[in-house]
Amino acid sequence: MPIDQVLVVVPAHNEAEDLPNCLRALATAASACVVPVRLVAVLDNCSDGTAGVIPDGVEVLRVEHQNVGRSRATGFSEFGRELGASAWFTTTDADSVVGPTWIARQLEYARTADVVAGTVRIADWEGHPHSVRERYERMYHAHPYGRHGHVHGANLGVRADMYWSVGGFSDLEEDEDVDLVRRLSEAGACIAWAEDIAVTTSARLDGRTPGGFAGHIRNLGCTTADNEEAELAR
């Protein structure tokens, strides 16, 4: 079944500084797409003026969840149910910047895949010890199973019918992306581990969830060689 429309959901909690770049990049990616694209920003309990930086063409949903999983789920529930089974749902993070062909490349994979899991690259390592960057790069690019195997809410797409079949995103404060992909995999979804679709994201330490990607970067600062070896073996 060909994809006939795309819904992009971006959860944001106090992201006035980073969200404009994210949304501009998404608008560029949407303009290169041959099917209609809806861009939705889910503003979750924002108090920093995030609402004032939303450009024209982006739909806004205000919630008070303080929960990224529930914010993503609400965005797709509120805007996606009317789109039908042949829509493509995709999501990124407010501190991330997609490439101009981000949506189009996902749709190429969607010809044969139900899910597209892309990768991330760090925008700026300033403020981090060189050892943290080295450790991150070494662990991130070690593919013991012949594929990258990473799951990022900043770079994830799924066919609408598969999304609904497993119940969508769960109301989790973190790892809602990993949880969704696990359930999709268990349901037999065909997952494309697309190393050639990357988004640029921040290496900030003060993330919007208790752990998440920022927590992973923090943990790398205290990872021992033994812990790294154990992680690579997983």
Backbone as CSV, one residue per row, in Angstrom:
resi,resn,N_x,N_y,N_z,CA_x,CA_y,CA_z,C_x,C_y,C_z
1,MET,0.843,-1.189,0.000,0.000,0.000,0.000,0.889,1.254,0.000
2,PRO,0.833,2.076,-1.048,1.696,3.264,-1.106,1.350,4.270,-0.012
3,ILE,2.364,4.952,0.480,2.150,6.024,1.455,1.530,7.222,0.747
4,ASP,0.439,7.760,1.307,-0.222,8.883,0.646,-0.155,10.186,1.432
5,GLN,0.339,10.148,2.661,0.523,11.364,3.442,1.427,11.070,4.633
6,VAL,1.983,12.139,5.198,2.965,12.008,6.281,2.569,12.923,7.429
7,LEU,2.709,12.401,8.641,2.516,13.193,9.858,3.811,13.182,10.654
8,VAL,4.327,14.371,10.945,5.541,14.515,11.750,5.165,15.128,13.090
9,VAL,5.537,14.477,14.179,5.242,14.972,15.527,6.550,15.281,16.247
10,VAL,6.610,16.483,16.819,7.786,16.920,17.576,7.344,17.316,18.981
11,PRO,7.679,16.537,20.006,7.372,16.954,21.377,8.373,18.005,21.832
12,ALA,7.903,18.965,22.613,8.800,20.033,23.065,8.418,20.486,24.466
13,HIS,9.410,20.514,25.341,9.231,21.062,26.685,10.309,22.114,26.913
14,ASN,9.909,23.382,26.916,10.844,24.500,27.102,12.007,24.423,26.108
15,GLU,11.658,24.524,24.839,12.637,24.392,23.754,12.663,25.637,22.865
16,ALA,12.451,26.813,23.456,12.401,28.038,22.657,13.692,28.290,21.893
17,GLU,14.813,27.852,22.428,16.096,28.106,21.774,16.329,27.183,20.581
18,ASP,16.002,25.914,20.716,16.345,24.936,19.686,15.227,24.638,18.695
19,LEU,13.978,24.811,19.110,12.860,24.390,18.265,12.803,25.102,16.913
20,PRO,13.118,26.399,16.810,13.051,27.041,15.487,13.913,26.352,14.436
21,ASN,15.140,25.991,14.789,16.006,25.298,13.831,15.420,23.951,13.433
22,CYS,14.863,23.250,14.409,14.235,21.959,14.142,13.092,22.104,13.142
23,LEU,12.222,23.070,13.375,11.041,23.225,12.529,11.383,23.753,11.143
24,ARG,12.390,24.627,11.055,12.814,25.093,9.731,13.336,23.928,8.893
25,ALA,14.124,23.071,9.522,14.655,21.914,8.800,13.534,20.971,8.369
26,LEU,12.544,20.791,9.228,11.415,19.934,8.875,10.619,20.521,7.717
27,ALA,10.440,21.835,7.708,9.719,22.476,6.606,10.447,22.255,5.284
28,THR,11.773,22.334,5.319,12.558,22.069,4.110,12.383,20.629,3.653
29,ALA,12.444,19.694,4.600,12.262,18.279,4.258,10.864,18.016,3.718
30,ALA,9.867,18.689,4.283,8.489,18.510,3.824,8.312,19.022,2.399
31,SER,9.003,20.114,2.071,8.867,20.696,0.730,9.441,19.791,-0.354
32,ALA,10.324,18.873,0.031,10.934,17.953,-0.936,10.151,16.655,-1.065
33,CYS,9.045,16.560,-0.360,8.259,15.330,-0.336,7.133,15.403,-1.370
34,VAL,6.830,14.289,-2.020,5.836,14.288,-3.092,4.418,14.058,-2.575
35,VAL,4.258,13.766,-1.288,2.930,13.604,-0.695,2.745,14.673,0.376
36,PRO,1.496,14.979,0.747,1.259,16.001,1.767,1.908,15.640,3.099
37,VAL,2.435,16.657,3.777,3.101,16.480,5.071,2.493,17.450,6.076
38,ARG,2.107,16.928,7.229,1.630,17.772,8.331,2.696,17.795,9.410
39,LEU,3.041,18.989,9.842,4.023,19.166,10.912,3.291,19.593,12.174
40,VAL,3.507,18.857,13.255,2.830,19.134,14.524,3.857,19.267,15.638
41,ALA,3.792,20.367,16.365,4.609,20.558,17.565,3.713,20.370,18.781
42,VAL,4.080,19.436,19.643,3.328,19.188,20.874,4.061,19.893,22.008
43,LEU,3.510,20.996,22.467,4.147,21.801,23.504,3.693,21.300,24.865
44,ASP,4.609,20.689,25.573,4.292,20.017,26.833,4.726,20.880,28.011
45,ASN,3.753,21.552,28.621,3.997,22.314,29.853,5.150,23.304,29.685
46,CYS,5.123,24.061,28.596,6.202,25.016,28.311,5.980,26.327,29.062
47,SER,7.073,26.870,29.593,6.997,28.135,30.337,8.061,29.127,29.890
48,ASP,8.717,28.842,28.761,9.845,29.675,28.328,9.582,30.428,27.035
49,GLY,8.335,30.491,26.605,8.037,31.190,25.367,8.148,30.331,24.126
50,THR,8.190,29.018,24.289,8.293,28.134,23.130,7.168,28.388,22.134
51,ALA,5.973,28.657,22.627,4.830,28.873,21.729,5.062,30.039,20.780
52,GLY,5.871,30.993,21.196,6.101,32.175,20.374,7.080,31.982,19.241
53,VAL,7.729,30.827,19.156,8.727,30.608,18.099,8.217,29.658,17.018
54,ILE,6.949,29.280,17.073,6.402,28.344,16.091,6.099,29.089,14.795
55,PRO,6.683,28.691,13.676,6.432,29.382,12.409,5.094,28.984,11.796
56,ASP,4.660,29.761,10.817,3.457,29.409,10.069,3.656,28.057,9.394
57,GLY,2.570,27.324,9.279,2.638,26.028,8.624,2.827,24.867,9.573
58,VAL,3.072,25.172,10.845,3.225,24.129,11.860,2.021,24.168,12.784
59,GLU,1.351,23.045,12.930,0.208,22.961,13.829,0.696,22.748,15.257
60,VAL,-0.048,23.291,16.204,0.387,23.276,17.604,-0.653,22.585,18.471
61,LEU,-0.168,21.735,19.351,-1.006,21.092,20.356,-0.380,21.359,21.711
62,ARG,-1.135,21.949,22.620,-0.629,22.244,23.963,-1.134,21.192,24.947
63,VAL,-0.216,20.623,25.706,-0.557,19.615,26.707,0.203,19.924,27.991
64,GLU,-0.171,19.265,29.052,0.530,19.406,30.331,0.838,18.018,30.884
65,HIS,1.507,17.240,30.081,1.823,15.866,30.470,3.119,15.769,31.268
66,GLN,4.101,16.582,30.919,5.459,16.431,31.464,5.921,14.987,31.281
67,ASN,5.664,14.470,30.093,5.939,13.063,29.794,6.100,12.929,28.286
68,VAL,7.318,12.639,27.829,7.586,12.667,26.389,6.846,11.561,25.646
69,GLY,6.720,10.392,26.258,5.993,9.323,25.595,4.538,9.683,25.378
70,ARG,3.927,10.238,26.400,2.524,10.624,26.283,2.357,11.779,25.301
71,SER,3.332,12.691,25.256,3.258,13.803,24.306,3.310,13.298,22.871
72,ARG,4.243,12.394,22.581,4.294,11.825,21.229,2.981,11.105,20.913
73,ALA,2.513,10.291,21.857,1.283,9.531,21.639,0.100,10.452,21.375
74,THR,-0.002,11.534,22.138,-1.114,12.462,21.970,-1.058,13.144,20.614
75,GLY,0.136,13.508,20.179,0.273,14.129,18.868,-0.239,13.232,17.756
76,PHE,0.152,11.967,17.785,-0.301,11.044,16.744,-1.779,10.712,16.890
77,SER,-2.265,10.637,18.115,-3.672,10.336,18.331,-4.564,11.478,17.856
78,GLU,-4.182,12.706,18.183,-5.009,13.865,17.847,-5.003,14.175,16.352
79,PHE,-3.886,13.969,15.695,-3.762,14.371,14.297,-3.680,13.199,13.326
80,GLY,-3.441,12.001,13.831,-3.190,10.889,12.930,-4.352,9.970,12.644
81,ARG,-5.343,9.935,13.516,-6.414,8.954,13.336,-7.224,9.211,12.075
82,GLU,-7.316,10.449,11.666,-8.099,10.786,10.477,-7.344,10.520,9.175
83,LEU,-6.062,10.180,9.265,-5.252,10.065,8.055,-5.341,8.708,7.377
84,GLY,-5.766,7.688,8.076,-5.918,6.381,7.457,-4.690,5.504,7.587
85,ALA,-4.845,4.244,7.168,-3.809,3.232,7.371,-2.587,3.448,6.499
86,SER,-2.731,4.166,5.395,-1.614,4.321,4.463,-0.785,5.573,4.732
87,ALA,-0.983,6.195,5.880,-0.152,7.346,6.260,1.172,6.859,6.843
88,TRP,2.138,7.753,6.866,3.440,7.479,7.473,3.610,8.408,8.656
89,PHE,3.873,7.828,9.833,4.100,8.595,11.049,5.599,8.676,11.313
90,THR,6.087,9.865,11.566,7.498,10.002,11.894,7.673,11.057,12.975
91,THR,8.770,10.968,13.692,8.974,11.860,14.829,10.446,12.190,14.983
92,THR,10.696,13.378,15.521,12.045,13.783,15.871,11.972,14.572,17.171
93,ASP,13.114,15.074,17.622,13.178,15.821,18.876,13.415,17.299,18.607
94,ALA,13.031,18.132,19.564,13.113,19.578,19.384,14.541,20.090,19.305
95,ASP,15.501,19.351,19.833,16.904,19.778,19.773,17.649,19.114,18.623
96,SER,16.902,18.608,17.658,17.503,17.893,16.534,17.171,18.584,15.214
97,VAL,18.037,18.390,14.231,17.866,18.995,12.910,17.951,17.893,11.865
98,VAL,16.882,17.737,11.095,16.853,16.708,10.059,17.454,17.254,8.773
99,GLY,17.842,16.342,7.894,18.363,16.737,6.597,17.243,17.024,5.610
100,PRO,17.553,17.657,4.477,16.526,18.049,3.506,15.804,16.880,2.853
101,THR,16.392,15.692,2.866,15.733,14.520,2.272,15.267,13.528,3.334
102,TRP,15.180,13.970,4.574,14.863,13.070,5.688,13.546,12.328,5.478
103,ILE,12.504,13.052,5.132,11.203,12.410,4.929,11.219,11.567,3.659
104,ALA,11.750,12.126,2.580,11.772,11.406,1.305,12.530,10.091,1.411
105,ARG,13.636,10.083,2.133,14.414,8.850,2.289,13.640,7.821,3.109
106,GLN,12.928,8.275,4.133,12.105,7.328,4.893,11.061,6.682,3.992
107,LEU,10.458,7.482,3.125,9.419,6.939,2.250,9.988,5.953,1.238
108,GLU,11.232,6.131,0.855,11.867,5.135,-0.014,11.972,3.794,0.708
109,TYR,12.399,3.836,1.966,12.463,2.601,2.754,11.072,2.020,2.981
110,ALA,10.075,2.900,3.110,8.717,2.450,3.415,8.090,1.637,2.293
111,ARG,8.710,1.597,1.124,8.200,0.745,0.048,8.260,-0.729,0.444
112,THR,9.225,-1.066,1.292,9.386,-2.471,1.697,9.435,-2.664,3.207
113,ALA,9.453,-1.580,3.973,9.584,-1.678,5.434,8.388,-1.048,6.128
114,ASP,8.100,-1.542,7.328,7.041,-0.969,8.160,7.574,0.102,9.098
115,VAL,8.851,-0.007,9.430,9.485,0.883,10.406,10.841,1.307,9.858
116,VAL,11.194,2.567,10.073,12.523,3.050,9.716,13.175,3.625,10.967
117,ALA,14.293,3.038,11.366,15.057,3.508,12.523,16.369,4.087,12.016
118,GLY,16.495,5.414,12.091,17.698,6.082,11.621,18.706,6.285,12.734
119,THR,19.742,7.036,12.423,20.828,7.278,13.370,20.894,8.758,13.722
120,VAL,21.780,9.092,14.654,22.010,10.492,15.012,23.503,10.794,14.943
121,ARG,23.807,12.046,14.720,25.179,12.525,14.837,25.164,13.746,15.742
122,ILE,26.230,13.924,16.480,26.316,14.993,17.470,26.722,16.296,16.793
123,ALA,25.997,17.365,17.106,26.268,18.658,16.480,27.542,19.292,17.006
124,ASP,27.766,19.204,18.312,28.882,19.934,18.916,29.290,19.235,20.204
125,TRP,30.563,18.896,20.293,31.078,18.223,21.484,31.719,19.208,22.458
126,GLU,31.535,20.489,22.247,32.150,21.484,23.126,31.696,21.267,24.574
127,GLY,32.642,21.332,25.488,32.341,21.141,26.898,32.466,19.709,27.372
128,HIS,32.700,18.790,26.440,32.868,17.386,26.804,34.331,16.982,26.659
129,PRO,34.850,16.174,27.559,36.214,15.661,27.389,36.332,14.872,26.090
130,HIS,37.512,14.919,25.508,37.734,14.182,24.259,37.482,12.688,24.453
131,SER,37.745,12.190,25.657,37.542,10.762,25.925,36.075,10.364,25.795
132,VAL,35.163,11.288,26.140,33.736,10.989,26.021,33.351,10.842,24.551
133,ARG,33.848,11.767,23.727,33.551,11.662,22.297,34.112,10.372,21.712
134,GLU,35.350,10.041,22.063,35.959,8.816,21.546,35.157,7.585,21.955
135,ARG,34.754,7.562,23.226,34.007,6.407,23.728,32.652,6.305,23.029
136,TYR,32.001,7.456,22.863,30.704,7.466,22.183,30.841,6.926,20.762
137,GLU,31.796,7.468,20.007,31.967,7.057,18.612,32.293,5.568,18.515
138,ARG,33.134,5.086,19.402,33.527,3.678,19.372,32.328,2.770,19.650
139,MET,31.551,3.124,20.647,30.417,2.286,21.007,29.274,2.420,20.001
140,TYR,29.062,3.642,19.500,27.928,3.866,18.604,28.106,3.140,17.277
141,HIS,29.344,3.079,16.806,29.596,2.499,15.490,30.041,1.038,15.546
142,ALA,29.996,0.444,16.725,30.254,-0.993,16.840,28.951,-1.733,16.562
143,HIS,28.911,-2.478,15.479,27.683,-3.154,15.069,27.856,-4.668,15.168
144,PRO,27.720,-5.221,16.363,27.977,-6.660,16.519,26.995,-7.543,15.763
145,TYR,25.830,-6.983,15.393,24.830,-7.795,14.702,24.740,-7.451,13.215
146,GLY,25.710,-6.708,12.707,25.723,-6.378,11.297,24.825,-5.222,10.912
147,ARG,24.238,-4.549,11.877,23.400,-3.369,11.642,23.567,-2.444,12.830
148,HIS,23.100,-1.204,12.686,23.385,-0.274,13.783,22.578,-0.570,15.039
149,GLY,21.338,-0.959,14.946,20.571,-1.394,16.109,20.160,-0.311,17.081
150,HIS,20.385,0.971,16.751,20.032,2.055,17.662,18.595,2.510,17.411
151,VAL,17.924,2.924,18.471,16.568,3.453,18.366,16.563,4.849,18.964
152,HIS,16.152,5.820,18.158,16.113,7.213,18.605,14.742,7.812,18.297
153,GLY,14.106,8.390,19.308,12.892,9.145,19.042,13.157,10.323,18.124
154,ALA,14.398,10.742,18.032,14.780,11.837,17.145,14.801,11.427,15.685
155,ASN,14.688,10.130,15.398,14.812,9.670,14.014,14.107,8.332,13.843
156,LEU,12.787,8.396,13.830,11.999,7.166,13.812,10.738,7.369,12.979
157,GLY,10.443,6.401,12.124,9.223,6.446,11.325,8.540,5.095,11.311
158,VAL,7.208,5.099,11.166,6.452,3.849,11.188,5.169,4.017,10.376
159,ARG,4.810,2.966,9.678,3.554,2.972,8.936,2.383,3.056,9.922
160,ALA,1.379,3.857,9.580,0.281,4.127,10.508,-0.431,2.861,10.960
161,ASP,-0.703,1.944,10.029,-1.448,0.751,10.434,-0.662,-0.107,11.418
162,MET,0.669,-0.180,11.245,1.490,-0.923,12.202,1.532,-0.203,13.545
163,TYR,1.614,1.118,13.503,1.636,1.905,14.743,0.391,1.616,15.574
164,TRP,-0.770,1.696,14.937,-2.009,1.476,15.689,-2.147,0.023,16.135
165,SER,-1.601,-0.900,15.363,-1.771,-2.319,15.693,-1.102,-2.703,17.005
166,VAL,-0.073,-1.946,17.417,0.612,-2.253,18.679,0.267,-1.242,19.774
167,GLY,-0.649,-0.325,19.482,-1.096,0.607,20.506,-0.348,1.918,20.574
168,GLY,0.596,2.140,19.656,1.311,3.417,19.620,2.294,3.594,20.765
169,PHE,2.750,4.843,20.929,3.687,5.148,22.008,3.029,4.956,23.366
170,SER,3.791,4.447,24.305,3.326,4.309,25.687,3.629,5.576,26.470
171,ASP,2.931,5.755,27.582,3.109,6.936,28.432,4.344,6.768,29.309
172,LEU,5.505,6.778,28.693,6.763,6.590,29.416,7.543,7.895,29.458
173,GLU,8.195,8.160,30.578,8.991,9.375,30.714,10.263,9.313,29.884
174,GLU,10.715,8.125,29.549,11.877,7.940,28.689,11.824,6.542,28.089
175,ASP,12.623,6.333,27.043,12.690,5.041,26.348,11.366,4.638,25.720
176,GLU,10.489,5.611,25.474,9.244,5.307,24.781,9.503,4.848,23.353
177,ASP,10.604,5.330,22.772,10.972,4.929,21.419,11.425,3.467,21.382
178,VAL,12.282,3.101,22.323,12.759,1.717,22.410,11.599,0.764,22.676
179,ASP,10.704,1.167,23.557,9.542,0.345,23.883,8.670,0.116,22.654
180,LEU,8.430,1.176,21.879,7.594,1.034,20.684,8.234,0.095,19.669
181,VAL,9.512,0.277,19.398,10.180,-0.562,18.404,10.233,-2.015,18.868
182,ARG,10.398,-2.232,20.165,10.377,-3.608,20.684,9.033,-4.265,20.389
183,ARG,7.945,-3.544,20.655,6.621,-4.117,20.413,6.352,-4.314,18.924
184,LEU,6.831,-3.392,18.106,6.686,-3.549,16.659,7.445,-4.776,16.163
185,SER,8.655,-4.963,16.687,9.452,-6.124,16.303,8.759,-7.415,16.711
186,GLU,8.234,-7.443,17.929,7.535,-8.632,18.412,6.283,-8.922,17.590
187,ALA,5.698,-7.869,17.004,4.500,-8.037,16.182,4.829,-8.434,14.748
188,GLY,6.125,-8.560,14.442,6.521,-9.003,13.116,6.753,-7.905,12.106
189,ALA,6.865,-6.669,12.559,7.102,-5.559,11.640,8.463,-5.692,10.971
190,CYS,8.523,-5.285,9.714,9.792,-5.246,8.989,10.480,-3.920,9.308
191,ILE,11.641,-3.989,9.956,12.345,-2.788,10.408,13.556,-2.540,9.526
192,ALA,13.644,-1.343,8.976,14.821,-0.927,8.215,15.739,-0.151,9.147
193,TRP,16.918,-0.685,9.393,17.910,-0.019,10.237,18.748,0.873,9.318
194,ALA,18.276,2.099,9.150,18.774,2.982,8.093,19.931,3.849,8.577
195,GLU,21.123,3.328,8.434,22.302,4.079,8.866,22.540,5.298,7.985
196,ASP,21.981,5.293,6.781,22.181,6.406,5.857,21.183,7.541,6.063
197,ILE,20.274,7.402,7.027,19.369,8.500,7.381,19.742,8.965,8.781
198,ALA,20.401,10.107,8.853,20.878,10.616,10.144,20.277,11.988,10.421
199,VAL,20.061,12.281,11.678,19.706,13.634,12.097,20.805,14.144,13.021
200,THR,20.947,15.446,13.040,21.940,16.077,13.907,21.271,16.460,15.213
201,THR,21.862,16.061,16.324,21.267,16.337,17.626,22.316,16.902,18.571
202,SER,21.856,17.398,19.692,22.767,18.042,20.638,23.365,17.023,21.596
203,ALA,24.502,17.405,22.168,25.142,16.578,23.197,24.938,17.214,24.565
204,ARG,23.788,17.868,24.733,23.537,18.528,26.009,23.406,17.507,27.130
205,LEU,23.751,17.951,28.322,23.678,17.091,29.500,22.378,17.286,30.270
206,ASP,21.728,18.432,30.065,20.485,18.727,30.774,19.309,18.394,29.869
207,GLY,19.038,17.115,29.736,17.964,16.665,28.875,16.599,16.942,29.465
208,ARG,15.560,16.600,28.692,14.187,16.850,29.122,13.542,15.622,29.748
209,THR,14.314,14.545,29.878,13.834,13.337,30.547,14.857,12.944,31.602
210,PRO,14.485,12.072,32.546,15.441,11.677,33.592,16.719,11.061,33.046
211,GLY,16.615,10.321,31.965,17.791,9.687,31.368,17.924,10.091,29.923
212,GLY,17.365,9.265,29.038,17.354,9.585,27.628,18.745,9.720,27.038
213,PHE,18.833,10.421,25.896,20.113,10.554,25.212,21.085,11.386,26.036
214,ALA,20.584,12.432,26.690,21.457,13.243,27.547,22.030,12.403,28.680
215,GLY,21.207,11.534,29.249,21.694,10.649,30.299,22.751,9.694,29.791
216,HIS,22.585,9.239,28.549,23.589,8.355,27.951,24.922,9.079,27.823
217,ILE,24.886,10.339,27.375,26.119,11.122,27.245,26.753,11.336,28.618
218,ARG,25.924,11.629,29.620,26.456,11.797,30.981,27.140,10.524,31.453
219,ASN,26.493,9.401,31.217,27.042,8.129,31.689,28.368,7.785,31.029
220,LEU,28.557,8.246,29.800,29.816,7.958,29.121,30.996,8.593,29.834
221,GLY,30.727,9.664,30.577,31.799,10.326,31.309,32.319,9.510,32.468
222,CYS,31.560,8.504,32.892,32.013,7.679,34.019,32.027,6.199,33.657
223,THR,32.012,5.897,32.347,32.061,4.510,31.896,33.479,3.970,31.993
224,THR,33.635,2.816,32.593,34.946,2.171,32.670,35.150,1.285,31.451
225,ALA,36.382,0.852,31.252,36.680,-0.037,30.129,35.886,-1.332,30.233
226,ASP,35.748,-1.862,31.458,34.993,-3.101,31.642,33.522,-2.900,31.293
227,ASN,32.960,-1.756,31.727,31.563,-1.479,31.425,31.343,-1.318,29.930
228,GLU,32.305,-0.660,29.272,32.191,-0.476,27.827,32.217,-1.815,27.110
229,GLU,33.115,-2.699,27.535,33.202,-4.017,26.906,31.909,-4.795,27.101
230,ALA,31.326,-4.686,28.293,30.071,-5.386,28.565,28.942,-4.820,27.714
231,GLU,28.932,-3.497,27.548,27.891,-2.860,26.746,27.999,-3.280,25.286
232,LEU,29.217,-3.343,24.778,29.418,-3.741,23.390,29.014,-5.191,23.155
233,ALA,29.091,-5.995,24.196,28.766,-7.418,24.060,27.273,-7.688,24.114
234,ARG,26.474,-6.681,24.479,25.036,-6.888,24.622,24.370,-7.099,23.267
